[in-house]
């Protein structure tokens, strides 16, 4: 046996040990545990706003902490900042590269970050009279699929080069690299204390990382396709992922395993995006089939649908006060629902 | 902090990386699923009453209520 085979065989043995340890604590299912819980009310949110302004597919959106401003990114080469209450455009940021895959606000909303097929994460200051590019974070060898600010001076990225990166915006340099995925990294979510984060990738795995030392702490298996979206549950001990395998899954970090799978009776459309309501009870998931499904996160049942887009729902978001859910689509529109 | 050269990782490098990772993951302490599920369910239900999307938003206080009349100039 060559060295490669020896290593692979050893890894398989360890994976079996890990599965045995997981089975040993698998004393119930989420469905069984929640059987006594009253079903979530069947809700039918109405589309309250349709935001028209983009002229091509929308790929990403992000809410500001003021719960009013929302930024969207489209392959028309623009970031649009919306006053969602009034339903009007508040700002427009032209991009050097039209191939945007991710947008986010800094905590103050004075900065927006965007990233995409240009392999860079671009930071623009929008607090002045005119948008001003502040930094072009250059260092990934693949597309930037997701970016999340830790603060006004620090940002986390997920890249098609299979790594995540932590960047210092004062120097423009990468402070830490996170390598362990063997597929394109598509999404990240930060823990509230910002000491750890979770990532989802095209190797069908989700991973938990220590931000300071760059080490992968845990790996979560279960999905059978690219993981496109990831979000912590409000209590921070579990998270939910959405995948091209047409399912969403909840993972319990302390039990180190999957505890629930959210799957349509006839699963035909991949999950592109997900957002959790304030308590975590409602799970909103965007799909390739133009819909956004509403799931009861505890009981695993589908309880509603947001229909209204004429093309794939590519992104969803819920502001920090939980007052609505927004959807962005390849049909070039954004909608606000509650 | 040297940035990892991902492009030049060989299959052997990746296999070593995976083995090292699995060695770290084997000894993790794993809590009973029932414990996690119960705590997690209780946390969700405790806050569900204040979850606007669960309990509904009265029209009067809905920041996204229909904008009637007037003219919005962009």
PDB file of N, CA, C and O in Angstrom, chain A residues 189-225:
ATOM      1  N   UNK A 189     -20.895  31.922   9.307  1.00  0.00           N
ATOM      2  CA  UNK A 189     -21.687  32.644  10.296  1.00  0.00           C
ATOM      3  C   UNK A 189     -20.831  32.783  11.549  1.00  0.00           C
ATOM      4  O   UNK A 189     -20.158  31.830  11.956  1.00  0.00           O
ATOM      5  N   UNK A 190     -20.872  33.973  12.142  1.00  0.00           N
ATOM      6  CA  UNK A 190     -20.057  34.252  13.327  1.00  0.00           C
ATOM      7  C   UNK A 190     -20.819  33.948  14.588  1.00  0.00           C
ATOM      8  O   UNK A 190     -22.004  34.287  14.695  1.00  0.00           O
ATOM      9  N   UNK A 191     -20.157  33.360  15.581  1.00  0.00           N
ATOM     10  CA  UNK A 191     -20.773  33.196  16.894  1.00  0.00           C
ATOM     11  C   UNK A 191     -20.889  34.569  17.538  1.00  0.00           C
ATOM     12  O   UNK A 191     -20.152  35.484  17.187  1.00  0.00           O
ATOM     13  N   UNK A 192     -21.808  34.690  18.489  1.00  0.00           N
ATOM     14  CA  UNK A 192     -22.045  36.001  19.100  1.00  0.00           C
ATOM     15  C   UNK A 192     -20.794  36.561  19.776  1.00  0.00           C
ATOM     16  O   UNK A 192     -20.533  37.758  19.714  1.00  0.00           O
ATOM     17  N   UNK A 193     -20.011  35.687  20.416  1.00  0.00           N
ATOM     18  CA  UNK A 193     -18.802  36.172  21.094  1.00  0.00           C
ATOM     19  C   UNK A 193     -17.627  36.348  20.132  1.00  0.00           C
ATOM     20  O   UNK A 193     -16.547  36.753  20.542  1.00  0.00           O
ATOM     21  N   UNK A 194     -17.841  35.998  18.888  1.00  0.00           N
ATOM     22  CA  UNK A 194     -16.828  36.163  17.837  1.00  0.00           C
ATOM     23  C   UNK A 194     -15.532  35.391  18.082  1.00  0.00           C
ATOM     24  O   UNK A 194     -14.520  35.662  17.446  1.00  0.00           O
ATOM     25  N   UNK A 195     -15.551  34.422  18.996  1.00  0.00           N
ATOM     26  CA  UNK A 195     -14.357  33.599  19.182  1.00  0.00           C
ATOM     27  C   UNK A 195     -14.331  32.426  18.220  1.00  0.00           C
ATOM     28  O   UNK A 195     -13.294  31.816  17.972  1.00  0.00           O
ATOM     29  N   UNK A 196     -15.523  32.080  17.702  1.00  0.00           N
ATOM     30  CA  UNK A 196     -15.634  30.958  16.779  1.00  0.00           C
ATOM     31  C   UNK A 196     -16.559  31.337  15.625  1.00  0.00           C
ATOM     32  O   UNK A 196     -17.314  32.306  15.706  1.00  0.00           O
ATOM     33  N   UNK A 197     -16.481  30.547  14.572  1.00  0.00           N
ATOM     34  CA  UNK A 197     -17.446  30.711  13.476  1.00  0.00           C
ATOM     35  C   UNK A 197     -17.670  29.357  12.825  1.00  0.00           C
ATOM     36  O   UNK A 197     -16.919  28.403  13.047  1.00  0.00           O
ATOM     37  N   UNK A 198     -18.749  29.267  12.055  1.00  0.00           N
ATOM     38  CA  UNK A 198     -19.062  28.041  11.330  1.00  0.00           C
ATOM     39  C   UNK A 198     -19.043  28.340   9.836  1.00  0.00           C
ATOM     40  O   UNK A 198     -19.325  29.458   9.418  1.00  0.00           O
ATOM     41  N   UNK A 199     -18.692  27.326   9.051  1.00  0.00           N
ATOM     42  CA  UNK A 199     -18.609  27.491   7.601  1.00  0.00           C
ATOM     43  C   UNK A 199     -19.293  26.315   6.917  1.00  0.00           C
ATOM     44  O   UNK A 199     -19.364  25.216   7.476  1.00  0.00           O
ATOM     45  N   UNK A 200     -19.808  26.567   5.690  1.00  0.00           N
ATOM     46  CA  UNK A 200     -20.379  25.486   4.891  1.00  0.00           C
ATOM     47  C   UNK A 200     -19.673  25.474   3.548  1.00  0.00           C
ATOM     48  O   UNK A 200     -19.311  26.543   3.030  1.00  0.00           O
ATOM     49  N   UNK A 201     -19.486  24.291   2.962  1.00  0.00           N
ATOM     50  CA  UNK A 201     -18.682  24.221   1.740  1.00  0.00           C
ATOM     51  C   UNK A 201     -19.209  23.196   0.746  1.00  0.00           C
ATOM     52  O   UNK A 201     -20.158  22.457   1.025  1.00  0.00           O
ATOM     53  N   UNK A 202     -18.572  23.170  -0.425  1.00  0.00           N
ATOM     54  CA  UNK A 202     -18.979  22.246  -1.487  1.00  0.00           C
ATOM     55  C   UNK A 202     -18.483  20.828  -1.246  1.00  0.00           C
ATOM     56  O   UNK A 202     -18.731  19.933  -2.064  1.00  0.00           O
ATOM     57  N   UNK A 203     -17.801  20.596  -0.100  1.00  0.00           N
ATOM     58  CA  UNK A 203     -17.440  19.223   0.255  1.00  0.00           C
ATOM     59  C   UNK A 203     -18.563  18.617   1.098  1.00  0.00           C
ATOM     60  O   UNK A 203     -18.383  17.567   1.728  1.00  0.00           O
ATOM     61  N   UNK A 204     -19.718  19.301   1.143  1.00  0.00           N
ATOM     62  CA  UNK A 204     -20.919  18.851   1.875  1.00  0.00           C
ATOM     63  C   UNK A 204     -20.768  18.882   3.392  1.00  0.00           C
ATOM     64  O   UNK A 204     -21.609  18.333   4.103  1.00  0.00           O
ATOM     65  N   UNK A 205     -19.680  19.476   3.875  1.00  0.00           N
ATOM     66  CA  UNK A 205     -19.467  19.529   5.322  1.00  0.00           C
ATOM     67  C   UNK A 205     -19.633  20.934   5.856  1.00  0.00           C
ATOM     68  O   UNK A 205     -19.391  21.918   5.160  1.00  0.00           O
ATOM     69  N   UNK A 206     -20.026  20.983   7.144  1.00  0.00           N
ATOM     70  CA  UNK A 206     -19.986  22.248   7.883  1.00  0.00           C
ATOM     71  C   UNK A 206     -18.883  22.091   8.915  1.00  0.00           C
ATOM     72  O   UNK A 206     -18.648  20.990   9.412  1.00  0.00           O
ATOM     73  N   UNK A 207     -18.184  23.174   9.209  1.00  0.00           N
ATOM     74  CA  UNK A 207     -17.081  23.090  10.173  1.00  0.00           C
ATOM     75  C   UNK A 207     -17.155  24.219  11.167  1.00  0.00           C
ATOM     76  O   UNK A 207     -17.596  25.332  10.847  1.00  0.00           O
ATOM     77  N   UNK A 208     -16.705  23.918  12.396  1.00  0.00           N
ATOM     78  CA  UNK A 208     -16.611  24.922  13.452  1.00  0.00           C
ATOM     79  C   UNK A 208     -15.146  25.283  13.630  1.00  0.00           C
ATOM     80  O   UNK A 208     -14.297  24.402  13.717  1.00  0.00           O
ATOM     81  N   UNK A 209     -14.838  26.593  13.687  1.00  0.00           N
ATOM     82  CA  UNK A 209     -13.459  27.063  13.742  1.00  0.00           C
ATOM     83  C   UNK A 209     -13.205  27.955  14.942  1.00  0.00           C
ATOM     84  O   UNK A 209     -14.075  28.701  15.384  1.00  0.00           O
ATOM     85  N   UNK A 210     -11.970  27.926  15.422  1.00  0.00           N
ATOM     86  CA  UNK A 210     -11.509  28.889  16.417  1.00  0.00           C
ATOM     87  C   UNK A 210     -10.898  30.052  15.624  1.00  0.00           C
ATOM     88  O   UNK A 210      -9.967  29.848  14.857  1.00  0.00           O
ATOM     89  N   UNK A 211     -11.424  31.260  15.815  1.00  0.00           N
ATOM     90  CA  UNK A 211     -10.943  32.404  15.031  1.00  0.00           C
ATOM     91  C   UNK A 211      -9.499  32.751  15.350  1.00  0.00           C
ATOM     92  O   UNK A 211      -8.730  33.144  14.473  1.00  0.00           O
ATOM     93  N   UNK A 212      -9.129  32.616  16.623  1.00  0.00           N
ATOM     94  CA  UNK A 212      -7.797  33.089  17.005  1.00  0.00           C
ATOM     95  C   UNK A 212      -6.689  32.177  16.506  1.00  0.00           C
ATOM     96  O   UNK A 212      -5.700  32.656  15.969  1.00  0.00           O
ATOM     97  N   UNK A 213      -6.851  30.849  16.658  1.00  0.00           N
ATOM     98  CA  UNK A 213      -5.728  29.996  16.266  1.00  0.00           C
ATOM     99  C   UNK A 213      -5.911  29.344  14.889  1.00  0.00           C
ATOM    100  O   UNK A 213      -5.046  28.609  14.431  1.00  0.00           O
ATOM    101  N   UNK A 214      -7.040  29.616  14.235  1.00  0.00           N
ATOM    102  CA  UNK A 214      -7.221  29.118  12.870  1.00  0.00           C
ATOM    103  C   UNK A 214      -7.537  27.641  12.778  1.00  0.00           C
ATOM    104  O   UNK A 214      -7.584  27.072  11.689  1.00  0.00           O
ATOM    105  N   UNK A 215      -7.753  26.981  13.920  1.00  0.00           N
ATOM    106  CA  UNK A 215      -7.958  25.532  13.913  1.00  0.00           C
ATOM    107  C   UNK A 215      -9.427  25.167  13.706  1.00  0.00           C
ATOM    108  O   UNK A 215     -10.316  25.818  14.243  1.00  0.00           O
ATOM    109  N   UNK A 216      -9.621  24.078  12.975  1.00  0.00           N
ATOM    110  CA  UNK A 216     -10.963  23.521  12.840  1.00  0.00           C
ATOM    111  C   UNK A 216     -11.220  22.664  14.072  1.00  0.00           C
ATOM    112  O   UNK A 216     -10.415  21.796  14.410  1.00  0.00           O
ATOM    113  N   UNK A 217     -12.337  22.909  14.745  1.00  0.00           N
ATOM    114  CA  UNK A 217     -12.630  22.188  15.987  1.00  0.00           C
ATOM    115  C   UNK A 217     -13.533  20.981  15.774  1.00  0.00           C
ATOM    116  O   UNK A 217     -13.423  19.977  16.457  1.00  0.00           O
ATOM    117  N   UNK A 218     -14.513  21.136  14.894  1.00  0.00           N
ATOM    118  CA  UNK A 218     -15.479  20.071  14.650  1.00  0.00           C
ATOM    119  C   UNK A 218     -15.885  20.072  13.192  1.00  0.00           C
ATOM    120  O   UNK A 218     -15.901  21.132  12.558  1.00  0.00           O
ATOM    121  N   UNK A 219     -16.221  18.869  12.679  1.00  0.00           N
ATOM    122  CA  UNK A 219     -16.720  18.743  11.307  1.00  0.00           C
ATOM    123  C   UNK A 219     -18.061  18.037  11.357  1.00  0.00           C
ATOM    124  O   UNK A 219     -18.209  17.050  12.091  1.00  0.00           O
ATOM    125  N   UNK A 220     -19.020  18.541  10.591  1.00  0.00           N
ATOM    126  CA  UNK A 220     -20.377  18.003  10.627  1.00  0.00           C
ATOM    127  C   UNK A 220     -20.744  17.435   9.266  1.00  0.00           C
ATOM    128  O   UNK A 220     -20.725  18.157   8.269  1.00  0.00           O
ATOM    129  N   UNK A 221     -21.085  16.165   9.247  1.00  0.00           N
ATOM    130  CA  UNK A 221     -21.453  15.515   7.990  1.00  0.00           C
ATOM    131  C   UNK A 221     -22.949  15.218   7.973  1.00  0.00           C
ATOM    132  O   UNK A 221     -23.598  15.213   9.024  1.00  0.00           O
ATOM    133  N   UNK A 222     -23.467  14.959   6.787  1.00  0.00           N
ATOM    134  CA  UNK A 222     -24.888  14.645   6.652  1.00  0.00           C
ATOM    135  C   UNK A 222     -25.415  15.072   5.296  1.00  0.00           C
ATOM    136  O   UNK A 222     -26.110  14.327   4.622  1.00  0.00           O
ATOM    137  N   UNK A 223     -25.034  16.286   4.893  1.00  0.00           N
ATOM    138  CA  UNK A 223     -25.475  16.744   3.571  1.00  0.00           C
ATOM    139  C   UNK A 223     -24.792  15.920   2.487  1.00  0.00           C
ATOM    140  O   UNK A 223     -23.711  15.370   2.685  1.00  0.00           O
ATOM    141  N   UNK A 224     -25.468  15.869   1.318  1.00  0.00           N
ATOM    142  CA  UNK A 224     -24.912  15.142   0.184  1.00  0.00           C
ATOM    143  C   UNK A 224     -24.710  16.068  -1.007  1.00  0.00           C
ATOM    144  O   UNK A 224     -24.651  15.624  -2.152  1.00  0.00           O
ATOM    145  N   UNK A 225     -24.640  17.349  -0.719  1.00  0.00           N
ATOM    146  CA  UNK A 225     -24.403  18.317  -1.788  1.00  0.00           C
ATOM    147  C   UNK A 225     -23.802  19.588  -1.215  1.00  0.00           C
ATOM    148  O   UNK A 225     -23.649  19.722   0.003  1.00  0.00           O
TER     149      UNK A 225
END
